[in-house]
Structures are given as C-alpha cells and as structure tokens.
XYZ file of C-alpha atoms in Angstrom:
454
model
C 47.878 111.215 101.999
C 45.357 108.879 100.428
C 46.255 105.302 99.521
C 46.695 105.805 95.794
C 48.396 108.294 93.542
C 47.546 109.535 90.075
C 49.399 111.911 87.771
C 45.993 113.268 86.745
C 45.733 114.876 90.211
C 49.019 116.777 89.777
C 49.202 120.273 88.267
C 52.960 120.318 87.679
C 55.403 117.619 86.527
C 59.068 118.228 87.301
C 61.872 116.109 85.841
C 65.514 115.593 86.643
C 67.657 115.202 83.511
C 70.584 112.802 83.978
C 69.504 109.168 84.419
C 65.851 110.239 84.439
C 64.889 111.887 81.134
C 68.321 111.278 79.646
C 69.483 107.697 80.094
C 73.079 106.587 79.656
C 74.731 103.428 78.414
C 75.870 102.661 81.934
C 78.870 100.327 81.466
C 80.416 102.782 78.975
C 79.727 105.883 81.058
C 80.958 104.156 84.244
C 84.289 103.371 82.587
C 84.615 106.948 81.310
C 83.908 108.418 84.740
C 86.372 106.051 86.397
C 89.075 106.878 83.824
C 88.526 110.631 84.093
C 88.972 110.607 87.886
C 91.869 108.130 87.834
C 93.741 110.075 85.147
C 93.594 113.208 87.272
C 94.852 111.426 90.417
C 97.770 109.865 88.554
C 98.838 112.832 86.411
C 98.081 115.706 88.790
C 98.448 114.162 92.240
C 101.098 111.492 91.704
C 99.036 108.411 92.545
C 100.048 104.911 91.453
C 99.814 104.354 87.669
C 98.181 100.970 88.328
C 94.958 102.867 88.992
C 94.700 103.516 85.246
C 94.229 99.835 84.398
C 90.946 98.199 85.194
C 90.166 94.479 85.274
C 87.035 93.709 83.214
C 84.913 92.611 86.151
C 86.150 95.179 88.687
C 83.174 97.522 88.149
C 81.167 94.875 90.011
C 82.350 96.747 93.118
C 80.062 99.668 92.233
C 76.746 99.435 94.042
C 74.354 102.255 94.871
C 73.746 102.807 98.572
C 77.338 102.242 99.720
C 78.812 104.556 102.324
C 82.553 105.243 102.404
C 84.072 105.832 105.831
C 86.718 108.206 104.526
C 89.086 108.166 107.490
C 89.174 104.370 107.783
C 88.965 103.410 104.097
C 85.967 101.143 104.695
C 82.905 100.742 102.459
C 79.671 99.787 104.176
C 76.266 98.476 103.230
C 73.830 99.459 105.971
C 70.611 97.903 107.253
C 67.595 100.119 107.853
C 68.513 100.368 111.550
C 72.092 101.421 110.737
C 73.855 98.134 111.460
C 76.518 96.995 108.993
C 75.378 94.215 106.640
C 78.455 93.970 104.425
C 81.751 95.801 104.434
C 85.059 95.998 102.636
C 88.373 97.593 103.462
C 89.408 99.053 100.141
C 88.194 96.455 97.640
C 88.706 93.535 100.050
C 85.523 92.034 101.522
C 85.347 91.669 105.276
C 84.086 88.344 106.614
C 81.009 88.171 108.865
C 83.359 87.659 111.809
C 85.418 90.735 110.896
C 82.258 92.810 110.510
C 80.969 91.786 113.934
C 84.391 92.343 115.495
C 84.847 95.779 113.865
C 81.329 97.197 114.010
C 79.361 94.963 116.375
C 75.633 94.563 115.986
C 74.906 98.218 116.623
C 74.215 101.391 114.690
C 77.215 102.582 112.657
C 78.844 105.603 114.307
C 77.808 108.162 111.642
C 74.389 106.676 110.877
C 72.361 109.430 112.532
C 73.892 112.079 110.246
C 73.827 109.881 107.132
C 70.186 108.972 107.715
C 69.342 112.637 108.178
C 70.647 113.060 104.587
C 73.314 115.491 105.781
C 75.527 115.617 102.732
C 78.796 117.350 103.430
C 81.149 115.592 105.780
C 84.858 115.033 105.935
C 84.148 111.677 107.569
C 81.964 109.781 105.104
C 80.522 109.875 101.596
C 77.277 108.345 100.388
C 77.233 106.856 96.866
C 73.721 107.132 95.508
C 73.900 107.987 91.797
C 75.638 106.772 88.655
C 77.837 109.866 88.309
C 79.448 109.196 91.687
C 79.542 105.434 91.659
C 82.715 104.701 89.635
C 84.510 106.924 92.147
C 83.733 104.317 94.813
C 85.822 101.730 92.975
C 88.622 104.251 92.490
C 88.655 105.200 96.189
C 88.677 101.524 97.159
C 91.660 100.899 94.886
C 93.426 103.972 96.305
C 93.028 102.454 99.788
C 94.457 99.149 98.488
C 97.384 101.018 96.974
C 98.124 103.055 100.104
C 97.921 99.905 102.241
C 100.359 98.120 99.973
C 102.982 100.796 100.473
C 102.275 101.720 104.056
C 99.389 100.361 106.134
C 97.593 103.461 107.402
C 95.361 104.084 110.380
C 93.602 107.035 108.760
C 93.491 108.185 105.149
C 93.555 111.659 103.644
C 93.120 110.940 99.916
C 89.596 112.377 99.878
C 90.693 115.976 99.168
C 92.403 114.717 96.002
C 89.286 112.786 94.987
C 87.173 115.935 95.409
C 89.682 117.821 93.261
C 89.371 115.118 90.560
C 85.573 115.394 90.594
C 85.666 119.185 90.456
C 88.213 119.169 87.652
C 86.024 116.960 85.472
C 82.567 118.269 86.333
C 83.098 121.975 87.058
C 80.782 124.416 85.299
C 83.382 125.750 82.857
C 84.725 122.279 81.931
C 82.286 121.709 79.064
C 83.076 125.036 77.408
C 86.833 124.763 78.005
C 87.085 121.094 76.978
C 88.672 120.558 80.360
C 89.165 117.119 81.912
C 88.319 113.859 80.166
C 84.585 113.593 80.736
C 82.924 116.374 78.723
C 85.227 116.278 75.676
C 84.642 112.531 75.336
C 80.829 112.749 75.620
C 80.814 115.673 73.149
C 82.838 113.697 70.619
C 81.000 110.372 71.021
C 77.474 111.068 72.292
C 76.027 107.848 70.825
C 78.514 105.778 72.789
C 77.260 107.137 76.106
C 73.708 108.417 75.615
C 70.515 106.504 74.887
C 67.857 108.111 72.698
C 64.686 109.056 74.514
C 62.010 106.467 73.572
C 59.246 107.759 71.291
C 56.695 106.611 73.873
C 58.199 108.973 76.463
C 58.276 111.948 74.059
C 54.655 111.284 73.144
C 53.761 111.033 76.838
C 55.420 114.396 77.628
C 53.352 115.995 74.848
C 50.205 114.369 76.222
C 50.938 115.745 79.682
C 51.271 119.219 78.241
C 48.126 118.967 76.148
C 46.295 117.798 79.299
C 47.171 121.194 80.797
C 50.072 120.077 82.978
C 53.011 122.427 83.530
C 56.328 120.690 82.763
C 59.601 121.553 84.483
C 63.154 120.396 83.813
C 65.336 120.874 86.899
C 68.923 119.684 86.600
C 72.213 120.374 88.349
C 73.960 120.065 84.977
C 75.073 123.358 83.451
C 73.094 124.773 80.523
C 75.623 123.842 77.793
C 75.769 120.174 78.853
C 71.995 120.126 79.327
C 71.547 121.340 75.754
C 73.868 118.659 74.363
C 72.047 115.918 76.294
C 68.557 117.111 75.380
C 69.281 117.715 71.692
C 70.882 114.312 71.361
C 68.339 112.309 73.368
C 65.050 114.213 72.842
C 65.709 116.324 69.735
C 66.438 119.897 68.686
C 62.909 120.888 69.660
C 63.379 119.783 73.285
C 62.596 123.244 74.705
C 59.048 122.956 73.370
C 58.391 120.107 75.816
C 58.983 122.245 78.928
C 57.482 125.419 80.359
C 60.398 126.080 82.695
C 64.000 124.820 82.363
C 66.332 125.278 85.348
C 70.001 124.344 84.951
C 72.864 124.471 87.460
C 70.146 123.988 90.084
C 72.710 122.836 92.647
C 70.430 120.210 94.158
C 69.741 119.377 96.963
C 70.333 123.022 97.882
C 67.724 124.059 95.322
C 65.093 122.654 97.682
C 66.688 123.367 101.056
C 68.130 126.881 100.739
C 66.260 130.139 101.137
C 65.810 132.504 98.153
C 68.239 135.177 99.357
C 71.017 132.564 99.405
C 70.424 131.304 95.891
C 68.450 133.554 93.531
C 67.528 132.636 89.972
C 69.754 134.020 87.240
C 69.081 134.600 83.580
C 71.384 133.118 80.941
C 73.006 134.611 77.880
C 75.082 132.311 75.663
C 75.237 129.900 78.613
C 76.759 132.581 80.849
C 74.894 133.416 84.046
C 73.653 136.979 84.239
C 72.201 139.135 87.011
C 70.257 137.736 89.953
C 66.464 138.020 89.808
C 64.459 139.217 92.801
C 61.605 136.916 91.814
C 60.567 134.544 89.021
C 57.871 136.223 86.951
C 57.451 134.141 83.818
C 58.253 130.753 82.269
C 61.649 130.381 80.583
C 65.157 129.029 81.011
C 66.974 129.984 84.211
C 70.054 129.045 86.224
C 70.468 128.239 89.940
C 67.439 129.424 91.945
C 65.346 127.814 94.653
C 62.112 125.875 95.054
C 60.374 128.615 97.059
C 60.419 131.248 94.301
C 59.676 128.575 91.697
C 56.553 127.590 93.637
C 55.381 131.229 93.634
C 55.623 131.208 89.829
C 53.727 127.908 89.680
C 50.897 129.445 91.720
C 50.622 132.214 89.127
C 50.817 129.824 86.187
C 48.174 127.440 87.554
C 45.967 130.055 89.192
C 45.951 127.841 92.303
C 46.979 128.677 95.863
C 48.412 125.214 96.411
C 49.365 123.600 93.086
C 50.280 119.935 93.385
C 53.774 119.110 92.089
C 55.316 115.715 91.338
C 59.067 115.403 90.758
C 60.800 112.529 88.955
C 64.443 111.841 89.805
C 67.074 109.130 90.229
C 69.008 110.384 93.279
C 67.528 109.856 96.723
C 69.913 112.431 98.151
C 69.590 115.197 95.528
C 66.083 114.657 94.132
C 63.704 112.525 96.136
C 64.496 113.302 99.767
C 64.782 117.094 99.400
C 61.740 117.462 97.105
C 59.631 115.547 99.629
C 61.191 116.814 102.855
C 61.561 120.526 102.082
C 58.930 121.158 99.396
C 56.401 118.426 100.224
C 56.194 117.467 96.552
C 55.096 114.054 95.381
C 58.163 112.080 94.243
C 58.672 109.351 91.652
C 61.971 107.535 92.153
C 63.603 106.278 88.952
C 65.333 103.099 90.057
C 67.141 101.261 87.279
C 67.974 98.475 89.761
C 64.379 97.298 89.223
C 65.348 96.401 85.642
C 67.915 93.888 86.792
C 65.263 91.965 88.634
C 62.991 90.259 86.107
C 59.707 89.662 87.869
C 56.335 88.824 86.392
C 53.482 91.190 87.139
C 51.587 89.943 90.212
C 48.573 87.781 89.358
C 45.979 90.173 90.734
C 46.924 92.725 88.062
C 46.375 90.277 85.242
C 42.633 90.894 85.263
C 43.102 94.554 84.360
C 42.008 95.519 80.852
C 44.893 95.948 78.437
C 44.462 99.703 78.113
C 45.130 100.003 81.853
C 48.513 98.318 81.651
C 51.803 100.026 80.938
C 53.844 98.726 78.063
C 56.508 96.980 80.067
C 58.029 94.093 78.194
C 60.647 92.614 80.481
C 62.331 90.704 77.682
C 63.080 93.916 75.761
C 64.864 95.551 78.686
C 68.576 95.163 79.159
C 69.973 94.833 82.644
C 71.089 98.406 83.222
C 74.243 97.990 85.219
C 75.900 95.274 87.147
C 73.931 93.565 89.846
C 76.855 93.515 92.230
C 78.055 90.054 93.230
C 80.193 91.556 95.977
C 77.448 93.634 97.586
C 74.317 91.621 96.822
C 70.791 93.010 96.619
C 70.204 96.757 96.778
C 67.004 96.051 98.707
C 67.669 93.362 101.331
C 70.440 91.334 102.923
C 71.139 88.888 105.729
C 72.549 90.027 109.016
C 76.151 88.775 109.277
C 76.996 85.959 111.623
C 73.574 84.528 112.400
C 72.699 81.010 111.388
C 68.942 81.166 110.908
C 68.684 82.943 107.553
C 64.903 83.185 107.566
C 64.857 85.347 110.661
C 67.758 87.527 109.655
C 66.739 88.841 106.240
C 66.438 92.619 106.643
C 65.815 95.633 104.447
C 68.750 97.858 103.575
C 68.823 101.494 104.608
C 68.526 102.412 100.893
C 65.337 100.367 100.653
C 63.896 102.026 103.755
C 64.567 105.457 102.217
C 62.619 104.495 99.091
C 59.460 103.678 101.016
C 59.896 106.679 103.328
C 60.476 109.464 100.785
C 59.120 108.209 97.427
C 55.491 108.261 96.390
C 56.205 105.425 93.935
C 59.327 103.859 92.382
C 59.615 102.846 88.724
C 62.483 101.442 86.606
C 62.157 104.141 83.927
C 59.756 106.713 82.485
C 59.126 104.266 79.673
C 57.522 101.875 82.163
C 54.603 104.276 82.713
C 54.506 106.223 79.423
C 51.687 104.160 77.924
C 49.451 104.205 80.986
C 46.339 106.388 80.959
C 46.927 109.687 82.777
C 44.380 108.769 85.457
C 46.003 105.402 86.233
C 46.005 104.961 90.009
C 49.256 103.713 91.534
C 49.517 102.278 95.049
C 51.617 104.590 97.213
C 54.417 103.463 99.483
C 52.815 105.108 102.494
C 49.414 103.549 102.034
C 49.756 100.321 104.019
C 52.186 98.083 105.848
C 53.328 96.229 102.765
C 57.067 96.152 102.123
C 56.393 96.109 98.384
C 53.618 98.672 97.844
C 54.704 101.551 95.643
C 56.907 99.642 93.208
C 55.558 99.692 89.646
C 55.106 97.554 87.606
C 56.166 94.982 90.198
C 58.245 94.803 93.358
C 61.854 93.614 93.430
C 61.910 89.851 93.849
C 64.383 90.125 96.719
C 61.758 91.898 98.832
C 59.056 89.247 98.453
C 60.362 86.846 101.160
C 60.203 89.572 103.818
C 56.925 91.076 102.635
C 55.075 89.360 105.484
C 57.589 90.005 108.240
C 58.366 93.661 107.582
C 56.079 96.396 108.816
C 56.687 99.965 107.812
C 57.870 102.211 110.587
C-alpha cells in the first residue's frame, strides 16, 4: 500500500453506528450500563447488594484495552510483546513486585490467542469498546466481594455476567422494554445521546454527491438503530445511506461464510426469510461481507471496488474489516480527545482550506483518562529503574498501527477536510506516530525515535 491515503480514492464508505456515527455522553451511558448489569446480578443471581452503589470516582477503573483473566479474577494491561505492564486483582492494584512475581517478564499465558483476536474464550475477556467497559468495573467489584467472603483460587461468576449482558442487550429487549438499558435510553435519549454535528451530516451528503456509496453496518438491532439515527441524525437518516445493515453480528459479519449467515429482509423490525444473494440497495439484517462485496461490485461497476470502514472497536470493526475483507480502516479513537496536543509545526504551513476544523478547546474530554491504568498508548515496564529505556507501547497501541489505515478522534475531526486530503498511513514508515490525525497522542512522542514498527 502506498504511503498516503485519501477518501477520494475509495468507492465505498462504510460506517459503524454506536460510538462512530452516533456518539454518547459517555459518563452517563457508562453509569447506565454499569447499573443495568449490576441490577441483574443482584436481583436475579443473588449477588451482594453493595454492587448497586458506586463511588463517584470508581469509573476511573474503566480503561479500554484491559484483559480480564476470568479464572483468576485479574485485570491486565499488556505490552505489545504480551508482557504485563499493570495488573489488578479485582479492583486492587498489584505492585511492580507482585506483577513480576506473578507474571514474570514474559508473555502472558493467553497472549497468543488474544493477539490473534480470537474472541470467545472461557478463560479471558478483552474490553475494547464503551458498551463493554463498565462491565469491567462490575466484574472487578464482584471479585472483591467474593474474596471478602471466601478467598477463591478460581472464579465462576462469568456465566452470570454473560447472562446480565444478554438480558440487557438481547435483540427483543428494545421491543419488550426488557432490562434497564433500552427503556432508559428510549425515555431519556438526550441524556445519553449526542446530536450528530452539522459538519458531519454535510460531509456525508458531500460524499454521496461525489458518487461514493455509503453503508451503515451495525450490530445493533433495527429498532434501536432507528431510535439512535432519528435522534442523532434526523428522521431523514435513511437518505444518507445506500445500504443499511443491522444485527450484523460483527466480527462474524466479516469472518463467516455466506451459507452460515445469509442476509435477511425486515418487516416491522422482524427478520424475514434468508436471501440467497444481495441484489439491490436497501435495509437488511445479519448477512456477511462476501455477499455485500458482490453487490458493491454491481453498484460501482468495478471488479475490485475500494472500501473504507469507520469503526470504534478494534475487535469487531477494525481488525476483521482489514484482516478478512482487506478494507481500508479508519479507527475512531476518542482517547485522542483526552490528549490535548497542538498540531505539529510542519503542518502549520498548509493553507487553511487544507486543514480540518479541529478546535481542541471546544472538545470535551470524552471519558476518564484512567489514573489507575495510565496511558492507553504507552507505559513503563514494571520494576526497572531506568525509565527512559523501559517506556514501551501497549498491545492496544500496536494493534492500531497494525490494523488501522489511520486513527482519528471523531468524524468531526475530518468532516471539513477536502475529499482529496492525503493522510499519512500507519504502514507507510517506521514512525510510531504516523497515521494519527490531526496529531499523535502526546504519550507516544517520547518513544517516537526508539520504536520501530514490526
């Protein structure tokens, strides 16, 4: 792939919905998600009522990129080579000495499967999106609670946690007003959902008028998708997209073959019969990337249409779209908003019309920059004195440069750029910071020189 990337070169623009096109008020939605899972564990599974109360600063525990070792009740922050940088047992931080004693300076035991993005395991869980994240705090507090009553060697609360997630997020929950999550968002959408900026809506229209095909591909069910889109984009949201795919069941949408997961039509938000192929634009449910790509060939008249996909989950969006479909990928990384950095000096000479409207002072820090877990991008190896030599990239950071074409804090950050703006790709050189727009995370700058891409 060449050293730069431009949306003008793409034929098709695909978008995830949650936390990509539809942004949430994160502190409010995090509390709702936590409460909805905790309520289920306490009322349905008999867990300690203390789980229902939350200290104001306890959501600081939530940090994308954490891995939960389910059997041992440990949360881990991993370096790019799989060694453990920080860890906690339940909510309690381990010291550098405890980390070295427990894990050593070697690859964590499940790292090879985690780093292969293998998702389902009874042994660990990877937290990589804002829907999952409050569950990390709840699981940590469950471990604390179980330890208090009876120090355990292995834990088996995970099946109850899965039940709590399924109860709140299952497909029929929206329609049935089941669980806490959907009824609350339905009743108070403004509390949880941000309006889509006018600049982004204008940009989507410009993409369409430039002849681009626009896709919306979300794992949310059609009824929730409609609520989100009407509230954030407007009642005319369907006019923005050529193809809408709900209940896409990512990452399986990209990785599974067509006979396992056909497209289905929808009637009043109920899935209908399976389709043998996808013949025309419209709104569909489930499906797979292979049959979608066949439709895109027809729609573009090209044998090999170029697709770019925008998403916020490395595991569900970015990795599978790149790995299985070989699409270009734009990673929406709100963590970049919490890191106020001035645009590098060499960009200052660009004419104004070439710059994106990205006013740092107008952007609110999106979520908590975790005090307990530190930077999403880098950390120091535990136990070594010489800090300069021991600053390393996290595994999450390595994934960004491996599977993303570029990473941006939001769609708004690029909405005012000309369509032919040329971004620097992650894969284009040995820089640790290439690919971040409008500027790299400050935490990465000290190791820019010492890190070479593998």
